[in-house]
Amino acid sequence: MEKKYQSTRNKTIQFSASQAILSGLSPDGGLFVLPNLDDVNLDVSTVLDKDYQEIASLVINQFFNEFSENDIKKCVKEAYTNTFSDEKITPLKKVGDDYVLELFHGSTCSFKDVALSLLPKLVNLSAKTQHNTNKRLILTATSGDTGKAALEGFKNDPLVDMIVYYPNNGVSTIQEKQMQTQDGGNVSVVSINGNFDDAQSNVKRLFHDEELVALLKDHHIEFSSANSVNIGRLIPQVVYYFASYAELVNMDEIKLGEKIDYIVPTGNFGNILAGYYAQQMGLPINKLICASNENNVLYDFLKTGEYDTNREFKKTSSPSMDILISSNLERMLFHLSGGDAGYVADLMTQLKTTGKFKISDELLKTIQETFGTGYATDKQVAEQIDKVYNEKGYLLDPHTAVASYVLENSPEKKEKTVILSTASPYKFVQEVSKDIPDLAIDSAQDEFKLIDELEEKTNVYAPSQLKDLKHAPILHNQVIDIDEMKDIIIKQVGE
Ligand SMILES: *Cc1c(COP(=O)(O)O)cnc(C)c1O
């Protein structure tokens, strides 16, 4: 039977997978979820001998069975052939007693590439399935990595236009260069005088702006989203949990069926939620540990049950996790409250009006059975990068270092643990070279000199796509105020 998606806030809003992928957000502001996760299963013993693409097809089939197996296979093949610099797509490295799952070997060097290599194919397949010939306008709020990965995924797609908003002074120099130099005739990139939460909240609001929706309709355009609010962006992230578990079994590091932990550097709660979906499909996961930086709103929530965004927004050395309003938490609340859309809608109204909500003790207990948590300050992150490099010869980016620190200092650590590594250290080269004093690198240098020097001194391969940015012309350098976000859309549609 075809699996239907519903809004986290209203069970009467039911969409097919293709409709949900095309819409991004539910019309009531909720997120699309599969109401019953008992419907998705994958026995990991059946994928031990399979490669990444085969596992991806099996996972996607479970969630999006509206599409034919053949169509899914085709999308997966296009997405993951010659697009990653490692043939395993997401290679697993043993570092000390733990494992690092490197998710950053795609075209823009962050884990966002894994899903955003596939999402554009799913969007086009969805449009075909719906016989929908409208163009999509994809609005993307980015904390640094989604923007570039989505731009690469959708550039020059004849059926898509795209606008990316990123926080001015809120991303790393390399991240900014990546976006400012983006080519493709169908893309706009602007930085906003605000933080990521401002960008994300306003994008969500603009989706439902009546004047814009009418304007778009006149031009046969519809909004869509490449953020992890889009279910088509989330599901491809389930795949590497299965692939990494299978690899651990194949490497004889664990026995089939043995439960392990995953620790995830978390911002919008998408990556870790994909781990929850993997667990619900049957993957033997004990705990999913949410690692936060100094914007530790999720840490406090998972400890106390109160989610309170009324606090100072901090700019940290792990900017892609500088988020106070984690969209995908809403999906987790839905699933763990037993699919209580009314309850979720109520919490989300409280969040909107007061900036906070508190869940019941009972629900908190249920959540804590699966989700552990910890956080790291910038100082601890810097020390961890230094320590892991000196002791284990492994170069961490600041986001991965948050997780590495939390894991090392977790009193509850029992199981074998996989650390999800979400970005290449070279994307944050200023921070990383400053953090390892023994390398004696002058971190005030030009970022491209830093990349060369860090590579030379550590012998850790620096991705050519980052080095090549040095010669790429700047094509986008507009800075706007938050209230101008709408004007950019009007301008882009009018052209
Ligand atoms: C986006 C991002 C994160 C946070 O992932 P979520 O799915 O938003 O929790 C962590 N690290 C890096 C490098 C990222 O780009």
Coordinates of C-alpha atoms in Angstrom, one line a residue, residues 83-316:
T83 CA 30.0 12.7 -7.2
F84 CA 32.0 11.6 -4.1
S85 CA 35.7 11.4 -3.8
D86 CA 35.5 8.2 -1.8
E87 CA 34.0 5.1 -3.5
K88 CA 32.4 4.1 -0.3
I89 CA 30.5 7.5 -0.3
T90 CA 30.6 7.6 3.6
P91 CA 33.8 5.8 4.7
L92 CA 34.2 4.7 8.3
K93 CA 37.6 5.2 10.0
K94 CA 38.7 3.7 13.3
V95 CA 40.2 6.4 15.5
G96 CA 41.4 5.1 18.9
D97 CA 38.6 3.0 20.3
D98 CA 35.9 4.7 18.4
Y99 CA 34.8 5.1 14.8
V100 CA 34.5 8.2 12.7
L101 CA 31.9 8.1 9.9
E102 CA 33.2 10.6 7.4
L103 CA 30.2 12.2 5.7
F104 CA 32.1 15.0 4.0
H105 CA 33.5 13.5 0.7
G106 CA 30.9 15.1 -1.5
S107 CA 31.2 18.1 -3.8
T108 CA 31.0 20.8 -1.0
C109 CA 32.7 18.9 1.8
S110 CA 30.0 18.6 4.4
F111 CA 27.5 15.9 5.2
K112 CA 24.7 17.9 3.5
D113 CA 26.0 16.6 0.2
V114 CA 24.8 13.1 0.9
A115 CA 21.2 14.1 0.9
L116 CA 21.4 17.1 -1.4
S117 CA 23.0 15.0 -4.2
L118 CA 19.8 12.9 -4.2
L119 CA 17.1 15.5 -3.3
P120 CA 17.0 17.2 -6.7
K121 CA 16.4 13.8 -8.4
L122 CA 13.6 13.1 -6.0
V123 CA 12.1 16.5 -6.6
N124 CA 12.1 16.0 -10.4
L125 CA 10.7 12.4 -10.0
S126 CA 8.0 13.8 -7.7
A127 CA 7.0 16.5 -10.3
K128 CA 6.8 13.8 -13.0
T129 CA 4.7 11.6 -10.7
Q130 CA 2.3 14.5 -10.0
H131 CA 2.2 15.5 -13.7
N132 CA 3.2 18.9 -12.3
T133 CA 4.9 21.1 -14.9
N134 CA 5.2 24.1 -12.7
K135 CA 8.7 25.4 -11.8
R136 CA 9.9 25.2 -8.2
L137 CA 11.4 28.1 -6.3
I138 CA 13.5 26.7 -3.6
L139 CA 14.1 29.0 -0.7
T140 CA 16.9 27.9 1.6
A141 CA 18.0 29.2 4.9
T142 CA 21.5 28.0 5.7
S143 CA 23.9 28.0 8.6
G144 CA 26.7 27.6 6.1
D145 CA 26.6 24.1 4.6
T146 CA 23.1 23.4 3.3
G147 CA 23.2 26.5 1.0
K148 CA 26.3 25.4 -0.9
A149 CA 25.3 21.8 -1.1
A150 CA 21.8 22.7 -2.4
L151 CA 23.2 25.2 -4.9
E152 CA 25.5 22.5 -6.3
G153 CA 22.6 20.0 -6.3
F154 CA 20.1 22.3 -8.1
K155 CA 22.3 24.5 -10.3
N156 CA 21.2 24.7 -13.9
D157 CA 18.2 22.5 -13.2
P158 CA 15.7 23.9 -15.8
L159 CA 12.7 23.3 -13.6
V160 CA 14.1 25.0 -10.5
D161 CA 15.1 28.4 -9.3
M162 CA 16.8 28.9 -6.0
I163 CA 17.5 31.6 -3.4
V164 CA 19.8 31.0 -0.5
Y165 CA 19.9 33.2 2.6
Y166 CA 22.9 33.0 4.9
P167 CA 23.7 35.0 8.1
N168 CA 26.1 37.8 7.5
N169 CA 29.3 37.2 9.6
G170 CA 27.7 33.9 10.6
V171 CA 29.6 31.4 8.5
S172 CA 33.3 30.5 8.0
T173 CA 35.3 32.3 5.4
I174 CA 35.5 29.2 3.2
Q175 CA 31.8 28.6 3.5
E176 CA 31.1 32.2 2.4
K177 CA 33.5 31.9 -0.5
Q178 CA 31.8 28.7 -1.6
M179 CA 28.5 30.4 -1.8
Q180 CA 29.7 33.7 -3.2
T181 CA 31.4 32.0 -6.1
Q182 CA 28.4 29.8 -7.0
D183 CA 27.8 29.6 -10.8
G184 CA 24.5 28.6 -12.4
G185 CA 21.9 30.8 -14.1
N186 CA 19.1 29.8 -11.8
V187 CA 20.5 30.7 -8.4
S188 CA 20.7 33.8 -6.1
V189 CA 22.7 34.0 -2.9
V190 CA 22.3 36.8 -0.4
S191 CA 23.5 37.3 3.1
I192 CA 21.2 38.8 5.7
N193 CA 21.7 41.0 8.7
G194 CA 20.5 38.4 11.1
N195 CA 21.3 34.9 12.3
F196 CA 20.3 31.5 11.1
D197 CA 17.1 31.4 13.2
D198 CA 16.0 34.7 11.6
A199 CA 16.7 33.2 8.1
Q200 CA 14.9 30.0 8.8
S201 CA 11.8 31.6 10.5
N202 CA 11.4 34.1 7.8
V203 CA 11.7 31.5 5.0
K204 CA 9.0 29.4 6.8
R205 CA 6.8 32.5 7.0
L206 CA 7.4 33.6 3.4
F207 CA 6.3 30.1 2.2
H208 CA 2.8 31.1 3.4
D209 CA 2.9 34.8 2.4
E210 CA -0.4 35.2 0.5
E211 CA 0.9 37.9 -1.8
L212 CA 3.9 35.8 -2.8
V213 CA 1.9 32.6 -3.2
A214 CA -0.4 34.5 -5.6
L215 CA 2.5 36.0 -7.5
L216 CA 4.1 32.7 -7.9
K217 CA 0.9 31.1 -9.0
D218 CA 0.6 33.7 -11.8
H219 CA 4.0 32.6 -13.0
H220 CA 3.3 28.9 -12.6
I221 CA 5.9 28.6 -9.8
E222 CA 5.6 26.8 -6.5
F223 CA 7.7 27.1 -3.4
S224 CA 9.8 24.2 -2.2
S225 CA 12.5 23.6 0.4
A226 CA 15.9 22.0 0.5
N227 CA 16.2 22.3 4.2
S228 CA 15.8 19.2 6.4
V229 CA 12.2 20.2 6.9
N230 CA 11.8 18.5 3.5
I231 CA 11.2 14.8 4.1
G232 CA 13.0 14.2 0.8
R233 CA 16.1 15.7 2.3
L234 CA 15.8 13.7 5.6
I235 CA 15.4 10.1 4.4
P236 CA 18.6 9.9 2.3
Q237 CA 20.4 10.5 5.6
V238 CA 19.1 7.2 7.0
V239 CA 21.2 5.3 4.6
Y240 CA 24.6 5.9 6.2
Y241 CA 23.5 4.6 9.5
F242 CA 22.8 1.2 7.8
A243 CA 26.0 1.4 5.7
S244 CA 28.2 2.1 8.7
Y245 CA 26.7 -0.6 10.8
A246 CA 27.1 -3.1 8.0
E247 CA 30.7 -2.1 7.6
L248 CA 31.4 -2.5 11.3
V249 CA 30.0 -6.1 11.1
N250 CA 32.1 -6.7 8.0
M251 CA 35.2 -5.4 9.7
D252 CA 34.6 -7.8 12.6
E253 CA 34.4 -4.8 15.0
I254 CA 30.9 -5.8 16.1
K255 CA 28.7 -8.9 16.0
L256 CA 25.6 -8.8 13.9
G257 CA 22.7 -7.7 16.2
E258 CA 25.0 -6.0 18.8
K259 CA 23.7 -2.6 19.8
I260 CA 25.9 0.4 19.3
D261 CA 25.6 4.2 19.9
Y262 CA 25.9 7.0 17.4
I263 CA 26.9 10.5 18.5
V264 CA 25.8 13.3 16.3
P265 CA 26.9 17.0 16.2
T266 CA 23.5 18.6 16.1
G267 CA 21.8 21.8 15.0
N268 CA 18.5 21.4 13.3
F269 CA 18.1 17.8 14.6
G270 CA 17.8 16.4 11.1
N271 CA 20.9 14.2 11.1
I272 CA 20.2 12.6 14.5
L273 CA 16.5 12.1 13.6
A274 CA 17.6 10.1 10.5
G275 CA 19.4 7.9 13.1
Y276 CA 16.1 7.5 15.0
Y277 CA 14.4 6.4 11.7
A278 CA 17.2 3.9 11.2
Q279 CA 16.6 2.5 14.7
Q280 CA 12.8 2.3 14.1
M281 CA 13.5 0.4 10.9
G282 CA 15.3 -2.2 13.0
L283 CA 18.9 -1.1 13.1
P284 CA 20.4 -2.2 16.5
I285 CA 21.1 1.2 17.9
N286 CA 21.2 1.7 21.7
K287 CA 21.5 5.4 22.1
L288 CA 21.6 8.4 19.8
I289 CA 23.6 11.1 21.5
C290 CA 22.9 14.7 20.7
A291 CA 26.0 16.8 20.9
S292 CA 25.5 20.5 21.1
N293 CA 27.8 23.5 21.1
E294 CA 27.3 26.5 23.4
N295 CA 23.9 27.1 21.9
N296 CA 22.9 24.2 24.1
V297 CA 19.1 24.5 23.9
L298 CA 18.7 20.9 22.9
Y299 CA 21.0 19.7 25.8
D300 CA 18.9 21.6 28.3
F301 CA 15.7 20.2 26.7
L302 CA 16.9 16.6 26.8
K303 CA 18.0 17.0 30.4
T304 CA 14.9 18.9 31.7
G305 CA 12.1 18.6 29.2
E306 CA 11.9 22.4 28.9
Y307 CA 12.8 23.8 25.5
D308 CA 13.6 27.5 26.0
T309 CA 14.9 29.7 23.2
N310 CA 14.8 32.8 25.3
R311 CA 18.6 33.0 25.6
E312 CA 21.5 34.7 24.0
F313 CA 22.3 33.4 20.5
K314 CA 26.1 32.6 20.5
K315 CA 28.4 32.6 17.6
T316 CA 30.7 29.6 18.0

